[in-house]
Amino acid sequence: MAMTPESRRTVFRQIAHCSYVDWPTYGSSPLFDRSSLPALESDVRVVAKTWFQQDEHEGVEPFVHTLPLAYVQFDPHDRYAGLTSYEMETLFRLFLLKECHGWDHETALVEYLTQHPDFSEQIGLESVPDQSTLWRSWHHRFTADLRNTVETTARTILIKAQNAGVSVPREPERQSRRHHDENEESDPADQTILEQAEAVTNRVSDVAFPAFSLDRGEGCEIHENAYWDLQTYLGLRENLAVNEGARSFIHESTRDRTPLGHAHREHVRDLSIEQIREMYRQAVSRLLDRVAETEEFFRAGIVAIDITESDPFTGNRAGYEDEIIGTKENTDEYAYQWATVQLVGNAVPIVLDARPVRKGDTRKEIVTDLLDSAEAAVHVDNVLMDREFDSQHILEMLSQRGLSYVVPKRMQTSEKAQTKRLLKKEKDRYETDRKLHLGDNEWHSTTLIYRRKENSEHTDHRQYSVFMTNRNSGLLTEYGYQWEIESGYKSIKRFMGATTSKHFGLRFFYFAFACLLYSIWRAVDLLVQVQLTGEYEHSPIVTADNTLTLVKKETGIG
């Protein structure tokens, strides 16, 4: 089938109705204008993703000549002065086509244009430029940043087309290009890491932060980005409250006007829980689009769901009993609780969504809500959860979604009896099928796996752990990834500003923004590792503090 006006309209109707997308990007935030190359790259990702999902859109060439570029201001990236024979928009499309095909020389592009006059006509090219004109345009007329954008957008187009099952002219590199010499040492020096992190942080933050908005109206003297700048600043300092932070920030910020602490709190309090979650999901969606172009991201597929709690609340919680609830452990302490779903395993550990936990929220409601967000953002195969989610109804819901799971089981009388038998037989591992009652003569089938702990100090049933899974026992090895979410919580809490406020929305915003800073850090680390070494190791080479400092220093929020 061929591309039609109706199929093109369908693409942009779908984009317009997508709550997670602002297109074109330059209109979504003061961070961008019509000449912003990161905004252009973001737009290509948005359009390409939807474009190639249409059955009528079967090749990359129609996308290249149809991609909306009339709003883009190329002048700041044009190093020629005076009249020229060819418009920058036309040249951009030509070099985009060249990069999509992977042609090393301009001669191949000239031959293609000569053999396909229809393409030349579609992009408004009255005559085919010669090889030398194209070479000079690429090497002398285009800025280095614009050349990088051509390469980045071409890779995006190829990846989005390939993901949709569309044939592509060449196999796309699913990683950023490596710019270091092959003779360099495999372990990059600290200075090299910082220099690369600076450039990557700029791009990643430009992608994520425009999703946040205070909706303050027109004519405000203090730029909205100053509020996100202040919140990031709080994350840079341990246990820094907003009033003290705002006073210090006046002296450290390069802005003429910065918000006072009480103004910052008032604006954040105006945000509803759902507004905060929607903005967070939009920011993560943008972040995922950026990292999805790396081969390493395609290790994604395992998510972990867990609940964390703030430090124990020691004040008077009268009137707040539904929000300041008991701790997960059976104690007489109280705390705010937050639930998250996070990528784990070999994938970059981005927090896909977060939500508050109130009194009365069931574990099934929490899991369903977070999985809806996760499956809207990434492909999910396996779900890992802690034993507080030991519920046959949750397990049945996961199976009905076609998902695998591993969940520790609370030991009841029958499990304790089984461990005694295993101890007598000196067995370290045992598997058995079990049916869990759902009610109304309905059952959920699962597999129980008993595993003996190494070097246990106990002599009774506590030597064993019992897991439930709906797949083979090999999936049990993946449960080791669950520790990553606990490790992530420690970093996330490190990024939170301090507050004594009981305002539930404010508390949740502090946690959600800290999750975003954590996710930005891990995304930056992934991209820097791939850029410098071509590989991704789970242990970060870019520190969290370095990333937050660069966010404040190098991006439009600083």
Coordinates of C-alpha atoms in Angstrom, one line a residue:
M1 CA 0.0 0.0 0.0
A2 CA 1.2 3.5 -0.7
M3 CA 1.2 6.5 1.6
T4 CA -2.0 8.6 1.3
P5 CA -3.1 12.1 2.5
E6 CA -5.5 10.2 4.9
S7 CA -2.7 8.1 6.3
R8 CA -0.6 11.2 6.9
R9 CA -3.5 12.9 8.7
T10 CA -4.0 9.8 10.8
V11 CA -0.4 10.1 12.1
F12 CA -0.8 13.6 13.3
R13 CA -4.3 13.1 14.7
Q14 CA -2.9 10.3 16.8
I15 CA 0.0 12.5 18.0
A16 CA -2.4 15.3 18.8
H17 CA -4.5 13.0 21.0
C18 CA -1.6 11.5 22.8
S19 CA -1.4 12.9 26.4
Y20 CA 2.2 12.0 26.7
V21 CA 3.4 14.0 23.7
D22 CA 3.8 17.7 23.0
W23 CA 4.5 18.2 19.3
P24 CA 6.2 20.3 18.0
T25 CA 8.5 20.3 21.0
Y26 CA 9.6 24.0 20.7
G27 CA 6.0 25.0 21.7
S28 CA 5.9 22.8 24.8
S29 CA 8.5 24.6 26.9
P30 CA 10.5 27.9 27.2
L31 CA 13.6 25.7 27.1
F32 CA 13.3 25.4 23.3
D33 CA 12.7 27.6 20.4
R34 CA 12.4 26.9 16.6
S35 CA 16.1 26.6 16.2
S36 CA 16.7 24.1 19.0
L37 CA 18.3 20.9 17.6
P38 CA 17.4 18.8 20.6
A39 CA 13.7 19.8 20.0
L40 CA 14.0 18.8 16.4
E41 CA 15.5 15.4 17.4
S42 CA 12.6 14.9 19.8
D43 CA 10.1 15.7 17.1
V44 CA 11.6 13.2 14.7
R45 CA 11.3 10.5 17.4
V46 CA 7.7 11.4 18.1
V47 CA 6.6 11.5 14.4
A48 CA 8.7 8.4 13.3
K49 CA 7.3 6.2 16.1
T50 CA 3.7 6.9 15.0
W51 CA 4.4 7.2 11.3
F52 CA 5.7 3.6 10.8
Q53 CA 2.8 2.1 12.7
Q54 CA 0.6 2.9 9.7
D55 CA 0.3 0.0 7.2
E56 CA 0.6 2.4 4.3
H57 CA 4.0 3.7 5.3
E58 CA 6.4 1.1 4.1
G59 CA 9.7 3.0 3.4
V60 CA 12.0 5.6 4.9
E61 CA 12.2 7.8 1.7
P62 CA 8.5 9.0 2.0
F63 CA 9.1 9.8 5.6
V64 CA 12.2 11.9 4.7
H65 CA 10.4 14.0 2.2
T66 CA 7.2 14.3 4.2
L67 CA 8.6 15.1 7.7
P68 CA 7.3 18.5 8.7
L69 CA 10.3 21.0 8.8
A70 CA 8.7 24.3 7.8
Y71 CA 8.7 25.5 11.4
V72 CA 12.4 24.8 12.0
Q73 CA 14.7 27.7 11.8
F74 CA 18.0 26.5 10.3
D75 CA 19.6 29.9 10.0
P76 CA 21.6 29.7 13.3
H77 CA 23.2 26.5 11.9
D78 CA 24.0 27.9 8.5
R79 CA 27.6 29.1 8.3
Y80 CA 27.1 30.6 4.8
A81 CA 26.2 34.3 4.4
G82 CA 24.4 35.8 1.5
L83 CA 22.3 34.1 -1.3
T84 CA 22.7 30.4 -1.9
S85 CA 21.3 28.0 -4.5
Y86 CA 19.8 25.5 -2.1
E87 CA 17.7 26.0 1.0
M88 CA 18.9 24.6 4.3
E89 CA 15.7 22.6 4.8
T90 CA 16.2 20.9 1.4
L91 CA 19.8 20.1 2.2
F92 CA 18.8 18.7 5.5
R93 CA 16.4 16.3 3.8
L94 CA 19.1 15.3 1.3
F95 CA 21.7 14.5 3.9
L96 CA 19.1 12.7 6.0
L97 CA 18.4 10.5 3.0
K98 CA 22.2 9.9 2.5
E99 CA 22.6 9.0 6.2
C100 CA 19.6 6.6 6.1
H101 CA 21.1 4.7 3.2
G102 CA 24.6 4.8 4.7
W103 CA 26.2 6.2 1.6
D104 CA 29.9 7.1 2.3
H105 CA 30.1 9.6 -0.6
E106 CA 27.9 12.3 -2.1
T107 CA 28.2 10.7 -5.5
A108 CA 25.7 8.0 -4.5
L109 CA 23.3 10.6 -3.4
V110 CA 23.6 12.4 -6.7
E111 CA 23.0 9.1 -8.6
Y112 CA 19.9 8.5 -6.5
L113 CA 18.4 11.9 -7.2
T114 CA 19.1 11.6 -10.9
Q115 CA 17.3 8.2 -11.0
H116 CA 14.4 9.4 -8.8
P117 CA 13.3 12.7 -10.1
D118 CA 10.0 12.3 -8.2
F119 CA 11.9 12.5 -4.9
S120 CA 13.6 15.7 -6.0
E121 CA 10.3 17.2 -7.0
Q122 CA 8.7 16.2 -3.7
I123 CA 11.3 18.1 -1.7
G124 CA 11.2 21.1 -4.0
L125 CA 14.6 20.5 -5.6
E126 CA 14.6 22.2 -9.1
S127 CA 18.0 20.8 -10.1
V128 CA 20.2 18.1 -8.8
P129 CA 23.3 19.6 -7.0
D130 CA 26.7 18.2 -8.0
Q131 CA 28.9 16.2 -5.8
S132 CA 31.2 19.1 -4.9
T133 CA 28.3 21.3 -3.9
L134 CA 27.0 18.7 -1.6
W135 CA 30.4 18.0 -0.1
R136 CA 31.0 21.7 0.7
S137 CA 27.5 22.1 2.1
W138 CA 28.0 19.2 4.5
H139 CA 31.6 20.1 5.6
H140 CA 31.5 23.9 5.5
R141 CA 27.9 25.1 5.5
F142 CA 26.4 22.8 8.2
T143 CA 27.6 23.3 11.7
A144 CA 29.0 20.3 13.6
D145 CA 25.9 20.3 15.8
L146 CA 23.6 20.1 12.8
R147 CA 25.7 17.3 11.3
N148 CA 25.3 15.4 14.5
T149 CA 21.5 16.0 14.4
V150 CA 21.4 14.6 10.9
E151 CA 23.1 11.4 12.1
T152 CA 21.0 11.1 15.2
T153 CA 17.7 11.6 13.4
A154 CA 18.6 9.2 10.6
R155 CA 19.4 6.5 13.2
T156 CA 16.1 7.3 14.9
I157 CA 14.2 6.9 11.7
L158 CA 15.8 3.5 10.9
I159 CA 15.2 2.2 14.4
K160 CA 11.6 3.2 14.5
A161 CA 11.0 1.8 11.0
Q162 CA 12.8 -1.5 11.9
N163 CA 10.8 -1.8 15.2
A164 CA 7.6 -1.5 13.2
G165 CA 8.6 -4.2 10.7
V166 CA 9.4 -1.8 7.9
S167 CA 12.3 -2.7 5.6
V168 CA 15.3 -0.3 6.0
P169 CA 18.1 0.6 3.6
R170 CA 20.7 -0.4 6.2
E171 CA 21.0 -1.9 9.7
P172 CA 20.9 0.9 12.2
E173 CA 23.5 1.2 15.0
R174 CA 21.5 0.9 18.2
Q175 CA 24.1 2.8 20.1
S176 CA 25.6 6.3 20.1
R177 CA 28.6 6.7 17.9
R178 CA 32.0 6.3 19.5
H179 CA 34.3 9.3 19.1
H180 CA 37.4 8.1 20.9
D181 CA 40.5 6.6 19.1
E182 CA 40.6 2.8 19.0
N183 CA 44.1 2.9 20.5
E184 CA 42.9 4.6 23.6
E185 CA 42.7 2.6 26.9
S186 CA 39.4 0.8 27.3
D187 CA 38.8 2.5 30.7
P188 CA 38.2 6.2 30.0
A189 CA 39.8 8.7 32.3
D190 CA 37.8 10.7 34.8
Q191 CA 38.1 13.9 32.9
T192 CA 37.0 12.2 29.7
I193 CA 33.9 10.8 31.5
L194 CA 33.0 14.2 32.9
E195 CA 33.4 15.9 29.5
Q196 CA 31.2 13.3 27.9
A197 CA 28.7 13.4 30.7
E198 CA 28.4 17.2 30.4
A199 CA 27.3 16.9 26.7
V200 CA 24.9 14.0 27.4
T201 CA 23.4 15.6 30.5
N202 CA 22.5 18.6 28.4
R203 CA 20.6 16.6 25.8
V204 CA 18.9 14.3 28.3
S205 CA 17.7 17.0 30.6
D206 CA 16.5 19.0 27.7
V207 CA 14.3 16.0 26.8
A208 CA 12.9 15.3 30.3
F209 CA 12.3 18.6 32.1
P210 CA 9.9 20.2 29.5
A211 CA 7.3 17.8 30.7
F212 CA 6.9 19.6 34.0
S213 CA 4.8 22.7 34.2
L214 CA 3.3 24.9 37.0
D215 CA 0.7 26.4 34.8
R216 CA 1.2 29.9 36.3
G217 CA -0.2 31.9 33.4
E218 CA 1.5 34.7 31.4
G219 CA 3.6 37.6 32.6
C220 CA 5.4 36.0 35.6
E221 CA 8.6 37.7 36.5
I222 CA 10.4 34.6 37.7
H223 CA 11.0 32.0 34.9
E224 CA 9.2 28.7 35.6
N225 CA 12.5 26.8 35.0
A226 CA 13.9 28.5 38.1
Y227 CA 11.5 26.4 40.2
W228 CA 12.8 23.2 38.8
D229 CA 16.3 24.6 39.2
L230 CA 15.7 25.2 42.9
Q231 CA 14.2 21.7 43.3
T232 CA 17.3 20.2 41.7
Y233 CA 19.5 22.4 43.9
L234 CA 17.7 20.9 47.0
G235 CA 18.6 17.5 45.6
L236 CA 22.3 18.5 45.5
R237 CA 22.4 19.2 49.3
E238 CA 21.7 16.6 52.0
N239 CA 18.7 17.4 54.1
L240 CA 18.2 20.9 52.7
A241 CA 14.8 22.4 53.2
V242 CA 13.3 24.8 50.7
N243 CA 13.5 28.0 52.8
E244 CA 17.2 27.6 53.6
G245 CA 17.8 26.3 50.0
A246 CA 16.1 29.3 48.4
R247 CA 18.3 31.7 50.4
S248 CA 21.5 30.0 49.4
F249 CA 20.3 29.6 45.8
I250 CA 20.0 33.4 45.4
H251 CA 23.8 33.5 45.6
E252 CA 24.7 30.4 43.6
S253 CA 22.2 30.8 40.8
T254 CA 23.1 32.7 37.6
R255 CA 19.5 33.9 37.3
D256 CA 18.4 37.5 38.0
R257 CA 15.3 36.3 39.9
T258 CA 14.8 33.1 41.9
P259 CA 11.8 32.0 43.8
L260 CA 11.4 32.3 47.6
G261 CA 10.8 29.2 49.6
H262 CA 7.2 29.9 50.4
A263 CA 6.4 30.7 46.8
H264 CA 8.0 27.5 45.7
R265 CA 5.9 25.5 48.2
E266 CA 2.7 27.3 47.2
H267 CA 3.1 26.5 43.5
V268 CA 3.9 22.9 44.2
R269 CA 1.0 22.5 46.5
D270 CA -1.3 23.6 43.7
L271 CA -0.4 20.5 41.8
S272 CA -2.7 17.5 42.2
I273 CA -1.3 14.0 42.7
E274 CA -2.6 13.1 39.2
Q275 CA -1.0 16.2 37.6
I276 CA 2.3 15.2 39.2
R277 CA 2.1 11.6 38.0
E278 CA 1.1 12.7 34.5
M279 CA 4.0 15.1 34.3
Y280 CA 6.3 12.4 35.6
R281 CA 5.1 9.9 33.0
Q282 CA 5.6 12.4 30.2
A283 CA 9.1 13.1 31.4
V284 CA 10.0 9.4 31.6
S285 CA 8.4 8.8 28.2
R286 CA 10.7 11.4 26.7
L287 CA 13.7 9.9 28.6
L288 CA 12.9 6.4 27.3
D289 CA 12.7 7.6 23.7
R290 CA 16.2 9.0 24.1
V291 CA 17.7 5.8 25.5
A292 CA 15.7 3.4 23.4
E293 CA 18.1 4.1 20.5
T294 CA 20.8 2.1 22.2
E295 CA 21.1 -1.6 21.8
E296 CA 21.5 -1.9 25.6
F297 CA 18.0 -0.7 26.2
F298 CA 16.6 -3.7 24.5
R299 CA 17.6 -5.8 27.5
A300 CA 14.5 -4.2 29.1
G301 CA 11.7 -6.5 29.9
I302 CA 11.9 -7.1 33.7
V303 CA 10.3 -4.7 36.1
A304 CA 10.2 -4.7 39.9
I305 CA 7.3 -3.3 41.9
D306 CA 7.9 -2.3 45.5
I307 CA 6.9 0.1 48.2
T308 CA 9.2 2.4 50.1
E309 CA 8.6 4.7 53.1
S310 CA 9.9 8.0 54.2
D311 CA 11.6 8.4 57.5
P312 CA 9.3 7.6 60.5
F313 CA 6.9 10.5 61.2
T314 CA 7.3 11.7 64.8
G315 CA 4.8 14.6 64.9
N316 CA 1.0 14.7 65.5
R317 CA -0.7 12.9 62.6
A318 CA -4.3 13.8 63.7
G319 CA -6.3 14.4 60.5
Y320 CA -3.7 12.7 58.4
E321 CA -4.2 9.1 59.4
D322 CA -5.1 8.1 55.8
E323 CA -1.8 9.4 54.5
I324 CA 0.7 8.9 57.3
I325 CA 0.2 5.2 57.6
G326 CA 2.0 2.4 59.4
T327 CA 5.5 1.2 58.3
K328 CA 5.9 -2.0 56.3
E329 CA 7.5 -3.7 59.2
N330 CA 5.2 -4.6 62.1
T331 CA 6.1 -1.7 64.4
D332 CA 4.3 1.2 66.2
E333 CA 5.9 3.8 63.9
Y334 CA 4.1 5.7 61.1
A335 CA 5.4 7.0 57.8
Y336 CA 4.4 8.2 54.3
Q337 CA 4.6 5.4 51.7
W338 CA 5.3 5.5 48.0
A339 CA 5.1 2.7 45.4
T340 CA 7.2 2.5 42.2
V341 CA 7.7 0.3 39.2
Q342 CA 11.3 0.3 37.9
L343 CA 13.2 -1.4 35.2
V344 CA 15.7 -3.9 36.6
G345 CA 18.0 -6.7 35.4
N346 CA 20.5 -5.7 32.7
A347 CA 18.4 -2.7 31.6
V348 CA 19.1 0.8 32.7
P349 CA 17.2 1.1 36.1
I350 CA 14.8 3.9 35.2
V351 CA 11.8 4.4 37.5
L352 CA 8.8 4.2 35.1
D353 CA 6.1 5.4 37.5
A354 CA 5.5 6.3 41.1
R355 CA 2.4 6.7 43.2
P356 CA 1.5 7.4 46.8
V357 CA 0.1 4.7 49.0
R358 CA -2.9 5.7 51.2
K359 CA -4.8 3.8 53.8
G360 CA -7.3 1.5 52.1
D361 CA -5.3 1.1 48.9
T362 CA -5.1 -2.6 48.1
R363 CA -1.9 -4.2 46.9
K364 CA -3.8 -5.4 43.8
E365 CA -4.9 -1.9 43.0
I366 CA -1.3 -0.6 43.3
V367 CA 0.1 -3.4 41.1
T368 CA -2.5 -2.9 38.5
D369 CA -2.0 0.8 38.4
L370 CA 1.8 0.7 38.1
L371 CA 1.7 -2.1 35.5
D372 CA -0.7 -0.1 33.3
S373 CA 1.9 2.6 33.3
A374 CA 4.9 0.3 32.7
E375 CA 3.2 -1.6 29.9
A376 CA 2.3 1.7 28.2
A377 CA 5.9 2.8 28.3
V378 CA 8.0 -0.4 27.6
H379 CA 7.6 -4.0 26.7
V380 CA 7.3 -6.1 29.9
D381 CA 7.9 -9.8 30.2
N382 CA 8.6 -10.5 33.8
V383 CA 7.5 -8.9 37.1
L384 CA 9.4 -9.2 40.4
M385 CA 7.7 -8.2 43.7
D386 CA 8.4 -8.5 47.4
R387 CA 6.5 -10.9 49.7
E388 CA 4.1 -8.1 50.7
F389 CA 2.5 -8.8 47.3
D390 CA 2.0 -12.5 48.1
S391 CA -1.6 -12.6 46.9
Q392 CA -3.2 -15.2 44.7
H393 CA -5.4 -12.5 43.2
I394 CA -2.4 -10.4 42.2
L395 CA -0.7 -13.5 40.7
E396 CA -3.8 -14.4 38.7
M397 CA -4.0 -10.9 37.3
L398 CA -0.4 -11.1 36.2
S399 CA -0.9 -14.4 34.5
Q400 CA -4.0 -13.1 32.7
R401 CA -1.8 -10.3 31.3
G402 CA 0.5 -12.9 30.0
L403 CA 3.3 -11.9 32.3
S404 CA 5.8 -14.1 34.2
Y405 CA 6.3 -13.4 37.9
V406 CA 8.5 -14.3 40.8
V407 CA 7.2 -13.5 44.3
P408 CA 8.4 -14.8 47.7
K409 CA 5.7 -16.6 49.7
R410 CA 4.9 -16.0 53.3
M411 CA 5.5 -19.3 55.1
Q412 CA 2.3 -20.8 56.5
T413 CA 1.9 -24.1 58.3
S414 CA 2.2 -26.3 55.2
E415 CA 5.3 -24.6 54.0
K416 CA 7.0 -24.9 57.4
A417 CA 6.1 -28.6 57.5
Q418 CA 7.7 -29.0 54.1
T419 CA 10.9 -27.3 55.2
K420 CA 11.2 -29.7 58.1
R421 CA 11.0 -32.7 55.7
L422 CA 13.6 -31.0 53.5
L423 CA 15.9 -30.5 56.5
K424 CA 15.7 -34.2 57.4
K425 CA 16.6 -35.2 53.8
E426 CA 19.3 -32.5 53.6
K427 CA 17.8 -31.2 50.4
D428 CA 18.7 -27.7 49.3
R429 CA 16.0 -27.3 46.7
Y430 CA 12.5 -28.5 46.0
E431 CA 9.7 -27.7 43.6
T432 CA 6.0 -28.5 43.7
D433 CA 2.9 -27.3 41.9
R434 CA 0.3 -25.6 44.0
K435 CA -3.3 -24.4 43.4
L436 CA -4.3 -21.2 45.2
H437 CA -8.0 -20.6 45.9
L438 CA -9.5 -17.5 44.3
G439 CA -13.0 -18.1 45.5
D440 CA -16.2 -19.5 43.8
N441 CA -14.4 -22.7 42.9
E442 CA -11.7 -20.9 40.9
W443 CA -8.0 -21.5 41.4
H444 CA -4.7 -20.1 40.4
S445 CA -2.0 -22.6 39.5
T446 CA 1.5 -21.7 40.5
T447 CA 4.9 -23.4 41.3
L448 CA 6.4 -23.3 44.7
I449 CA 10.2 -23.4 44.8
Y450 CA 12.0 -24.0 48.1
R451 CA 15.6 -22.8 48.2
R452 CA 18.0 -23.2 51.1
K453 CA 20.0 -20.2 52.0
E454 CA 23.7 -20.4 52.2
N455 CA 25.4 -20.1 55.6
S456 CA 22.1 -19.5 57.4
E457 CA 22.4 -18.9 61.1
H458 CA 19.0 -20.6 61.7
T459 CA 18.3 -24.3 62.4
D460 CA 14.6 -24.3 61.6
H461 CA 12.4 -23.4 58.6
R462 CA 14.1 -20.0 58.3
Q463 CA 16.9 -21.8 56.5
Y464 CA 14.7 -21.8 53.4
S465 CA 13.0 -19.2 51.2
V466 CA 9.9 -20.1 49.3
F467 CA 9.1 -18.5 45.9
M468 CA 6.1 -18.6 43.7
T469 CA 6.4 -18.5 39.9
N470 CA 4.3 -19.3 36.8
R471 CA 7.3 -20.2 34.7
N472 CA 10.2 -22.6 35.0
S473 CA 12.6 -22.5 37.9
G474 CA 15.2 -20.8 35.8
L475 CA 13.3 -17.6 36.3
L476 CA 14.1 -17.7 40.0
T477 CA 17.7 -16.5 39.2
E478 CA 16.2 -13.2 38.1
Y479 CA 14.8 -12.5 41.5
G480 CA 18.3 -11.4 42.5
Y481 CA 17.5 -8.2 40.5
Q482 CA 15.0 -7.2 43.1
W483 CA 17.7 -5.9 45.3
E484 CA 18.4 -3.1 42.7
I485 CA 15.1 -1.4 43.6
E486 CA 16.1 -1.2 47.2
S487 CA 19.5 0.2 46.2
G488 CA 17.7 2.7 44.0
Y489 CA 15.5 3.9 46.8
K490 CA 18.6 4.8 48.8
S491 CA 19.8 7.0 46.0
I492 CA 16.3 8.5 45.4
K493 CA 16.0 9.5 49.0
R494 CA 19.4 11.1 48.8
F495 CA 18.0 13.4 46.0
M496 CA 15.0 14.5 48.0
G497 CA 14.7 18.0 49.6
A498 CA 13.9 18.0 53.3
T499 CA 10.5 19.1 54.5
T500 CA 8.4 19.0 57.6
S501 CA 5.2 19.8 55.7
K502 CA 2.3 17.4 56.1
H503 CA 0.9 18.4 52.7
F504 CA 0.5 15.1 50.8
G505 CA 0.9 16.5 47.3
L506 CA 4.1 18.4 48.3
R507 CA 5.5 15.2 49.9
F508 CA 4.8 13.2 46.8
F509 CA 6.2 15.8 44.5
Y510 CA 9.5 15.7 46.4
F511 CA 9.6 12.0 46.0
A512 CA 8.6 12.0 42.3
F513 CA 11.1 14.7 41.4
A514 CA 13.8 12.7 43.2
C515 CA 12.8 9.6 41.1
L516 CA 13.2 11.8 38.0
L517 CA 16.7 13.0 39.0
Y518 CA 17.7 9.4 39.7
S519 CA 16.4 8.2 36.3
I520 CA 18.2 11.1 34.5
W521 CA 21.4 10.1 36.3
R522 CA 21.1 6.4 35.2
A523 CA 20.1 7.4 31.6
V524 CA 23.1 9.7 31.4
D525 CA 25.4 7.0 32.7
L526 CA 24.1 4.5 30.1
L527 CA 24.6 6.9 27.2
V528 CA 28.1 8.0 28.4
Q529 CA 29.2 4.3 28.8
V530 CA 27.9 3.4 25.4
Q531 CA 29.5 6.5 23.9
L532 CA 32.9 5.9 25.5
T533 CA 33.2 2.1 25.5
G534 CA 30.4 0.8 23.2
E535 CA 29.1 -1.3 26.1
Y536 CA 27.0 -0.9 29.2
E537 CA 28.0 -2.2 32.6
H538 CA 25.5 -1.9 35.4
S539 CA 27.9 -0.3 37.8
P540 CA 27.8 3.5 37.1
I541 CA 30.9 5.3 35.9
V542 CA 29.2 8.7 36.2
T543 CA 28.4 9.7 39.8
A544 CA 25.0 10.9 40.8
D545 CA 26.5 14.1 42.2
N546 CA 28.3 14.9 39.0
T547 CA 25.1 14.4 37.0
L548 CA 23.0 16.7 39.3
T549 CA 25.7 19.3 39.2
L550 CA 25.8 19.2 35.4
V551 CA 22.0 19.3 35.3
K552 CA 22.1 22.6 37.2
K553 CA 25.1 24.0 35.3
E554 CA 24.6 23.0 31.7
T555 CA 20.9 22.8 31.0
G556 CA 18.2 25.4 30.4
I557 CA 17.0 24.9 34.0
G558 CA 20.2 26.3 35.4

